[in-house]
Amino acid sequence: MRYLPLTEENRNDMLDAIGIEKVDELFSDVPSDIELNPKLNLPNYKTEMEVERYLSSLADRNLFADSTAFFLGTGAYKHHIPASVDHIIQRSEFLTSYTPYQPEISQGTLQYLFEFQTQVSLLTGMDISNASMYDGSTATAEAVSMAQRITGRDKIILSNGLHPQYASVIKTLLDKNNQSLGYSLNFSDNFEDLREKISDKTSCVVVQNPDFFGNCHDLTELSKYVHSFGSLLVVVVNEVVSLGIMKSPGKMGADIVACEGQSLGNPLNFGGPYIGLLSSKKEFVRQMPGRIVGETTDIKGKKGFVLTLSTREQHIRREKATSNICTNSGLCSLAFTVHLSLLGEKGFKSLSKLNHESAIKLSKNIEKISGIKILNKTFFNEFTISLPIEAKVFVEKMSHKGILAGVPVSRLEPQNDQFKNYLVIACTEINSGQDFERFSKAAEEIIS
Amino acid sequence: MRYLPLTEENRNDMLDAIGIEKVDELFSDVPSDIELNPKLNLPNYKTEMEVERYLSSLADRNLFADSTAFFLGTGAYKHHIPASVDHIIQRSEFLTSYTPYQPEISQGTLQYLFEFQTQVSLLTGMDISNASMYDGSTATAEAVSMAQRITGRDKIILSNGLHPQYASVIKTLLDKNNQSLGYSLNFSDNFEDLREKISDKTSCVVVQNPDFFGNCHDLTELSKYVHSFGSLLVVVVNEVVSLGIMKSPGKMGADIVACEGQSLGNPLNFGGPYIGLLSSKKEFVRQMPGRIVGETTDIKGKKGFVLTLSTREQHIRREKATSNICTNSGLCSLAFTVHLSLLGEKGFKSLSKLNHESAIKLSKNIEKISGIKILNKTFFNEFTISLPIEAKVFVEKMSHKGILAGVPVSRLEPQNDQFKNYLVIACTEINSGQDFERFSKAAEEIIS
Amino acid sequence: MKEKISHKGLDHEEMLLFEIGGLNKSGVDFPELHGYEQRIGSSYEDQEIGIPGLSEPEAVRHYVRLSRKNYSIDAGMYPLGSCTMKHNPRLNEKLARLKGFSDIHPLQPVSTCQGALELIHEISLWLKELTGMSAIAMSPKAGAQGELCGMMAIKQALKSKGQESRKKVLVPDSAHGTNPATAAFLGFEVITIKSTVAGRLDLKDFKSKIDKEFAAAMITNPNTCGLFEKDIIKISEIIHQNGGYLYCDGANFNALVGKIKPGDMGIDAMHINLHKTFSTPHGGGGPGSGPVVFSDKLASFCPAPKIEKIGNKFEIFEDESNENLLESFGRLNAFHGQMGMYVRALSYMLSHGADGLRQVSEDAVLSANYIKSSLEDVMSSAYEGYCMHEVLFNDDFLKDTDVETLDFAKALIDKGYHPMTIYFPLVVHGALLVEPTETESKFSIDQFILTMKDLVNKTQSDSDSFKNAPKYTPVGRLNETKAAREPILRWKKEKIIAAE
Amino acid sequence: MKEKISHKGLDHEEMLLFEIGGLNKSGVDFPELHGYEQRIGSSYEDQEIGIPGLSEPEAVRHYVRLSRKNYSIDAGMYPLGSCTMKHNPRLNEKLARLKGFSDIHPLQPVSTCQGALELIHEISLWLKELTGMSAIAMSPKAGAQGELCGMMAIKQALKSKGQESRKKVLVPDSAHGTNPATAAFLGFEVITIKSTVAGRLDLKDFKSKIDKEFAAAMITNPNTCGLFEKDIIKISEIIHQNGGYLYCDGANFNALVGKIKPGDMGIDAMHINLHKTFSTPHGGGGPGSGPVVFSDKLASFCPAPKIEKIGNKFEIFEDESNENLLESFGRLNAFHGQMGMYVRALSYMLSHGADGLRQVSEDAVLSANYIKSSLEDVMSSAYEGYCMHEVLFNDDFLKDTDVETLDFAKALIDKGYHPMTIYFPLVVHGALLVEPTETESKFSIDQFILTMKDLVNKTQSDSDSFKNAPKYTPVGRLNETKAAREPILRWKKEKIIAAE
Ligand SMILES: Cc1ncc(COP(=O)(O)O)c(C=O)c1O
Ligand SMILES: Cc1ncc(COP(=O)(O)O)c(C=O)c1O
């Protein structure tokens, strides 16, 4: 077997050295009620070529973004990833190392994580950040959990523009007393509803920006209001590229920020692996979940980096830890930081503007299609349209024309009829004028 | 521009330091008859995404082997390359280093080349090998040139089973006195013709094995005969995989062996880059062209490797060098050696046998097609068939059915009518029974 | 003019991105903008963020230099116990990058991603067959989230029976930190169970702690001492007799894969770390994937999403209001889990096949025992008898020296090895947990053994060299206390110390 | 039991493949064989070859460890004069691996590879426009083969005029070794031309050596001293007046690309190293690609194959009997040249565009002059005035020290730099030829300058450290004399020394 270095001869020598005859003797602690060497209803080994052909045949049955005119978003965005990103993350020393527990031989990982933490803090406008979470949704849940610990309060209020699956995750994991989280997905979220629900029992208010439908919000006023109850404002960012030309959550008064970082460096991957970013004000650092890298010096006074503040973590604090997270999104954070370093201020801002322009252009095209209405007043690179037919039917038909047209809101909220005809459409630097024309032409055919 | 690190500010600072105002002053040695900054009828910069899309669109217009049933050979073979090969050759330290002129910081390259030279010597059954040539055809020409220097004779005799383009290269470069090389492509080469032409003016006889048509030859007798004239036997191997189950050229008495090494580790690449292997008896080492790595020790007696015997080479010997070669096929030799190390004796033999079996299976299928005749008595993984229609027309029609059916001999020898209907078909471990059935079915349709 | 950085041969110092990058530098080109009027509204802002950029040549060099300061499996043996640092096949990396897997959106029409759904369905079948369990949740993003998933299902099952009062979760003292942390996160009360001198769960202590509030036990098998819990059948019987559930931490599945079916141990839920047993790369800390298999009893509580084959089509149930998810405990994360890891893991499984996977566990266990028997004389095995895929030493062999476990580990670094896991599990003093995995050659293991022996010898004669180790590394031993006392967690023009 | 290998931290010793591999080990699996009767005939043989194998984990480790003993552009500045060690964009690597380019056979029907032919056609257009020349041969596999190609065309042209008696090729003493070697290989008589004290071709010497047998001159411009041949127009006029041809070695095209068109210099043929100017990676020695552009005069003698656009189809003329190749001098290699390199180079050209390419030469020349002016005070410039893309020093600055150029280079290794080219060109004593290329940042160049200054300072105070350099490398200074005297050119169970 190509991955197993031991030869039969090696195995026999090793058995000899141990002083046994058969490897099964090593399994003698297994009680007899448990069958050793059970029959498995699975095939035997395959050659590399066979595996490659088989999995390629599965891959070939998926319609991939690059082969289409592509408009999907709602928490997962297709951006162009520079080729050097993938080269770097495939470096053996990054790909095949573990969590940097031995800092003296992990300075590569530790330094890029330190840089990553700084980049994330700058983007979100916050003081500090950790070394990544699984994804945006779990980062959001962890942010809420942090807020609960910090405030010593249980109650959570979710804005109605939060991604439905994010709301689900919070509900599943943190809705301790089965309270209502006051969540009901709603297009025009002017936060009135939300303001009404806040009380001095509220641990935090969770707002996504731009929201699930693509609307952009200035949260400056809201944050003041939330703070007046001693509650925290948790801001969720699904599309970090928006941070190039929007006020940062920090500037608007956020206490904790959770982002999905997939947009930078990470491909769509059918939903995972992605990367959660988590930032906060510095006074909350000891309630942060997950790994954090800090700067220090070695015995000779030379600068170096280590995992730090680990008394927050499960391997030290066990049941008293801030979270149970252990493995995080290491390599995805590398991809993120490499992509962002390549962009830099200048490139990141251009990218952000280009995304926005792309969406504006698409909106101008769509405005001309009679029967389709754009619902958003504001948007970054994503907006919601109302169709004259069911959005689900629409995207299915569009897909037959090689167009992946958007995410029907009903995909996520099938039980809610009001969204039946709503479609969320995203647009990034990958979309060209040709894509827009294809969209318009096909849409007109389908709805007419 | 993404690949240029200097900023405008940097440039100005550097101009200041030099003491000039404009970069054009640095070009003041360019005489005024030559236009500085000429207008170029070329587009300006493109983003990575634009370049990727454009070149992908060109790539998409080629029918690639993996998407077909594929049977082409004649000096370029499709084999399965383990994924780890490409990972290793993309290591920055291998990919972006130069020829190992500074051995202390090039031991990685030098050691693998030393291992490569050993592997090649073992495969060919020769004493020594160099660190690669451009490809099989130029390695063959260099072998002939070596033989001319060694024997002090000019005359060359090419066997009629030599690849026509190889014959062309030799003719172009080495046919000093416009002698006849006695070459005329011919299917049944029993060397009679060749034996007749040998004289004590002959520097070398060049024989390909398996020959261009796929026939396998035992050269033991021939080598003795050639040697009896004081001439050398140059053996050419187009398909190194054959060496797993054929007598090595060394065993059969070859003096110099030139191979195309593409079959191991290197993709088809539309013909290049490939890798020439060149081996010889050890007494000829000082007539070897190209780079050679040798073992030595450092000041502390530690083993290490260096480029050696460089007094053969152009950078030292200039017009008296054994060859003008400088850059060779470095990274291709890495791919070759990695692939061969992965295979090892066991894998290489299996690969060789599997190739042979694959060809036998195909031959059995083809034998059943009435109207098609297999010409070969012997073959390794390639043989020649005679069709009832023009081979060129046949392959064209087969290609419409997604089958790349072989190389028409007329592609290389269009002027020779006798080959009009001849098709050379290769078969490797990549071909499955399904391919064979597709071939038979389509062939039957086309010729009926 | 900046000061000179001092490199040494092939070892380059590398400054921070923030020290070498520039706000007007970039490694990405863009077309000209049109300059449309913005549509963002009042949250629009176009001010300096402060993120430096690098041209591509600079960026590649920055990260290549950093990479060279890392140890990796590819460069050397990495016997980090409990982490299963096996070789990561390159085929898997290649296949995970096929556009048909990497370039598809989680919410594109189901009709346009049938191959992806089939892949998830197929890996589910493999995992169920290998574990002998009847249901699976694929979505957990790592082992710890798998634990959450399993324990949530148990919580939900208890709730469905109106047994919310069952709040106690029994966890051995040798358990990995994620076990108690998970239970506590979900509001369970964590009760610690002692280990015996033989390194197994203390049955007496265990029984004594079961009462009416007993909800579940979280048992790791093989446990973190590298030993098989011989009493596992008895344990599961006791648990079930007392109305509780047995959660099994399957992080150590590499010792068992193909060799036994964990389902035969009477477990109710178990997570599997695809990034351990099934070779998806650790990537310096992640990403991982932690699918959870379930017994019949818990099957209906599985989280969304659920993928099923209906006729010859694959369906995905992702909305919790769906009739197939009525009893589901909810959702653990957005979308459908770690597709990129599934591709790699399935590629690994197919490559090995049933025969190869059995060989994996046999070789892993054989190698660990070979190390144990080779080093037993000079070091101190924590426990008697055969171990499973990892071998645990305590620090008795260092008793009469000045060398501590940490020093020993650091000295091993100087010899070219990544240290074993140290000070874990907590039940053994100065623990050294060695997991060679099945992808080390005998030659490599023999070299490791020789080195260990040499080092042990040196502890008597030259303890100073241990205290000063490592000395051949890019930095010397780092001051972790200082890092925690004065946390500098990001670069700033003027340094800040967080959280004073 | 084998003896212990001593690693040091991240630096691993690595034995030879032949010492660690095994004849029954393999990193590739195969299906079972059928056992057909062999069809090879009497040359069939199934005996041991002696090639050891490695499982994939072992192989990856072997090569990763070896790689870590190499210096590379990616890890540091590589100012190797005449080699143009610029950054190799990763996009190019990605695109060269598209199956539509990498997985196509050179002899598949022309109708099935139109995209490939179009690509070759397009890169031809770029190169012709950039050089201002009218014809091109794409097939040469590297610079040296490009030289062969150009000189063969000249030979053929002379033959076509019945001037076979023109046998003399004039080559400056500063020329790269491939120039005289090429001319000699083709049977020309090589006549060496002196350089002036200003580092240019000595016009007087040049004129004096032209006679009736004069065939061609091979001139490098910018020349290997890093200087522009100011008299190039005069030179070409003299050549043409005397019935000869001007071959230009274009290895240094990086100084000129986009800035001037070499065609304006009156040249007849010039090779271009795609692996220098157009960034295809050097790969530790190759592969390269050396297309040759031709003037009208030589166009018809181009070698096979030739790619042309006819209507909207692309055709390839590869057989020398083809009417389009009637005057062709023949064929230089099988198939159609270095497709893999064309993809990379075209990707590079498209990425830069006309504006970017001009910036390339400007930045390359600027950087070299910046180094020259920064180091002129402490080192000894070989020549006055501005240089082009590389700057040449002689060893005057080492005169009163014990340090030689070689020692200086080795000491630079210890400081983390790949040395410049040394002892070339031959016309300068103890030459040090520094080519920074345009892909070094100013920060990086400044660091290099500081290091050079430091080293120069040290030559006065501490010459011993130079003699002992390098000391921070995997091996110390190697005995090259021994290697050549007792050549060990391959592994054998018992070592052999070749060619006694
Ligand atoms: C025994 C054990 N359980 C659980 C975990 C947690 O797994 P993960 O890191 O994937 O969350 C680990 C990982 O180190 C482990 O070793
Ligand atoms: C000036 C000059 N000419 C010719 C060559 C030969 O080019 P190649 O190595 O591609 O054969 C070189 C390469 O080093 C060179 O520097």
mmCIF file of C-alpha atoms in Angstrom, chain D residues 352-433:
data_model
loop_
_atom_site.group_PDB
_atom_site.id
_atom_site.type_symbol
_atom_site.label_atom_id
_atom_site.label_comp_id
_atom_site.label_asym_id
_atom_site.label_seq_id
_atom_site.Cartn_x
_atom_site.Cartn_y
_atom_site.Cartn_z
ATOM 1 C CA HIS D 352 2.709 42.942 -17.778
ATOM 2 C CA GLY D 353 1.525 44.226 -21.092
ATOM 3 C CA ALA D 354 3.494 46.730 -23.124
ATOM 4 C CA ASP D 355 3.534 49.219 -20.246
ATOM 5 C CA GLY D 356 4.582 46.677 -17.659
ATOM 6 C CA LEU D 357 7.368 45.242 -19.768
ATOM 7 C CA ARG D 358 8.913 48.653 -20.285
ATOM 8 C CA GLN D 359 8.728 49.123 -16.533
ATOM 9 C CA VAL D 360 10.521 45.808 -16.128
ATOM 10 C CA SER D 361 13.602 46.913 -18.030
ATOM 11 C CA GLU D 362 13.579 50.337 -16.420
ATOM 12 C CA ASP D 363 13.387 48.902 -12.920
ATOM 13 C CA ALA D 364 16.014 46.274 -13.670
ATOM 14 C CA VAL D 365 18.424 48.890 -14.976
ATOM 15 C CA LEU D 366 17.582 51.326 -12.206
ATOM 16 C CA SER D 367 18.217 48.731 -9.521
ATOM 17 C CA ALA D 368 21.570 47.717 -10.965
ATOM 18 C CA ASN D 369 22.702 51.326 -11.187
ATOM 19 C CA TYR D 370 21.489 51.997 -7.667
ATOM 20 C CA ILE D 371 23.671 49.158 -6.429
ATOM 21 C CA LYS D 372 26.559 50.381 -8.526
ATOM 22 C CA SER D 373 26.395 53.888 -7.172
ATOM 23 C CA SER D 374 25.895 52.654 -3.609
ATOM 24 C CA LEU D 375 28.867 50.310 -3.654
ATOM 25 C CA GLU D 376 31.214 52.146 -5.978
ATOM 26 C CA ASP D 377 33.015 53.787 -3.058
ATOM 27 C CA VAL D 378 33.844 50.624 -1.202
ATOM 28 C CA MET D 379 34.185 48.130 -4.051
ATOM 29 C CA SER D 380 35.778 48.529 -7.429
ATOM 30 C CA SER D 381 33.536 48.966 -10.413
ATOM 31 C CA ALA D 382 35.019 47.293 -13.426
ATOM 32 C CA TYR D 383 33.881 50.137 -15.668
ATOM 33 C CA GLU D 384 32.876 53.781 -15.534
ATOM 34 C CA GLY D 385 29.499 55.153 -16.371
ATOM 35 C CA TYR D 386 26.053 53.680 -16.152
ATOM 36 C CA CYS D 387 25.542 49.990 -16.402
ATOM 37 C CA MET D 388 22.512 48.238 -17.756
ATOM 38 C CA HIS D 389 20.650 45.534 -15.786
ATOM 39 C CA GLU D 390 23.755 44.190 -14.084
ATOM 40 C CA VAL D 391 26.818 45.709 -12.547
ATOM 41 C CA LEU D 392 30.296 44.295 -12.782
ATOM 42 C CA PHE D 393 32.983 44.663 -10.128
ATOM 43 C CA ASN D 394 36.560 43.489 -10.293
ATOM 44 C CA ASP D 395 38.628 42.317 -7.338
ATOM 45 C CA ASP D 396 40.765 45.445 -6.961
ATOM 46 C CA PHE D 397 38.981 46.158 -3.699
ATOM 47 C CA LEU D 398 40.374 42.889 -2.342
ATOM 48 C CA LYS D 399 43.909 43.666 -3.417
ATOM 49 C CA ASP D 400 45.546 44.242 -0.068
ATOM 50 C CA THR D 401 43.653 41.475 1.661
ATOM 51 C CA ASP D 402 43.964 37.708 1.689
ATOM 52 C CA VAL D 403 40.438 37.438 0.453
ATOM 53 C CA GLU D 404 39.719 36.312 -3.074
ATOM 54 C CA THR D 405 36.558 36.679 -5.074
ATOM 55 C CA LEU D 406 35.589 33.109 -4.286
ATOM 56 C CA ASP D 407 36.040 33.689 -0.550
ATOM 57 C CA PHE D 408 33.997 36.832 -0.747
ATOM 58 C CA ALA D 409 31.200 34.948 -2.466
ATOM 59 C CA LYS D 410 31.255 32.193 0.119
ATOM 60 C CA ALA D 411 31.118 34.730 2.935
ATOM 61 C CA LEU D 412 28.070 36.274 1.305
ATOM 62 C CA ILE D 413 26.388 32.881 1.570
ATOM 63 C CA ASP D 414 26.796 32.999 5.330
ATOM 64 C CA LYS D 415 25.005 36.332 5.314
ATOM 65 C CA GLY D 416 21.945 34.805 3.659
ATOM 66 C CA TYR D 417 22.564 35.764 0.032
ATOM 67 C CA HIS D 418 23.160 33.744 -3.048
ATOM 68 C CA PRO D 419 26.426 35.052 -4.454
ATOM 69 C CA MET D 420 26.625 37.054 -7.631
ATOM 70 C CA THR D 421 28.185 35.386 -10.660
ATOM 71 C CA ILE D 422 31.917 35.176 -10.095
ATOM 72 C CA TYR D 423 34.898 34.920 -12.419
ATOM 73 C CA PHE D 424 32.688 35.723 -15.355
ATOM 74 C CA PRO D 425 33.079 37.511 -17.688
ATOM 75 C CA LEU D 426 36.675 36.438 -18.077
ATOM 76 C CA VAL D 427 37.837 39.877 -19.205
ATOM 77 C CA VAL D 428 37.756 41.263 -15.685
ATOM 78 C CA HIS D 429 40.009 40.038 -12.920
ATOM 79 C CA GLY D 430 38.166 38.211 -10.176
ATOM 80 C CA ALA D 431 34.855 39.375 -11.613
ATOM 81 C CA LEU D 432 31.736 39.814 -9.478
ATOM 82 C CA LEU D 433 28.668 40.293 -11.655
#
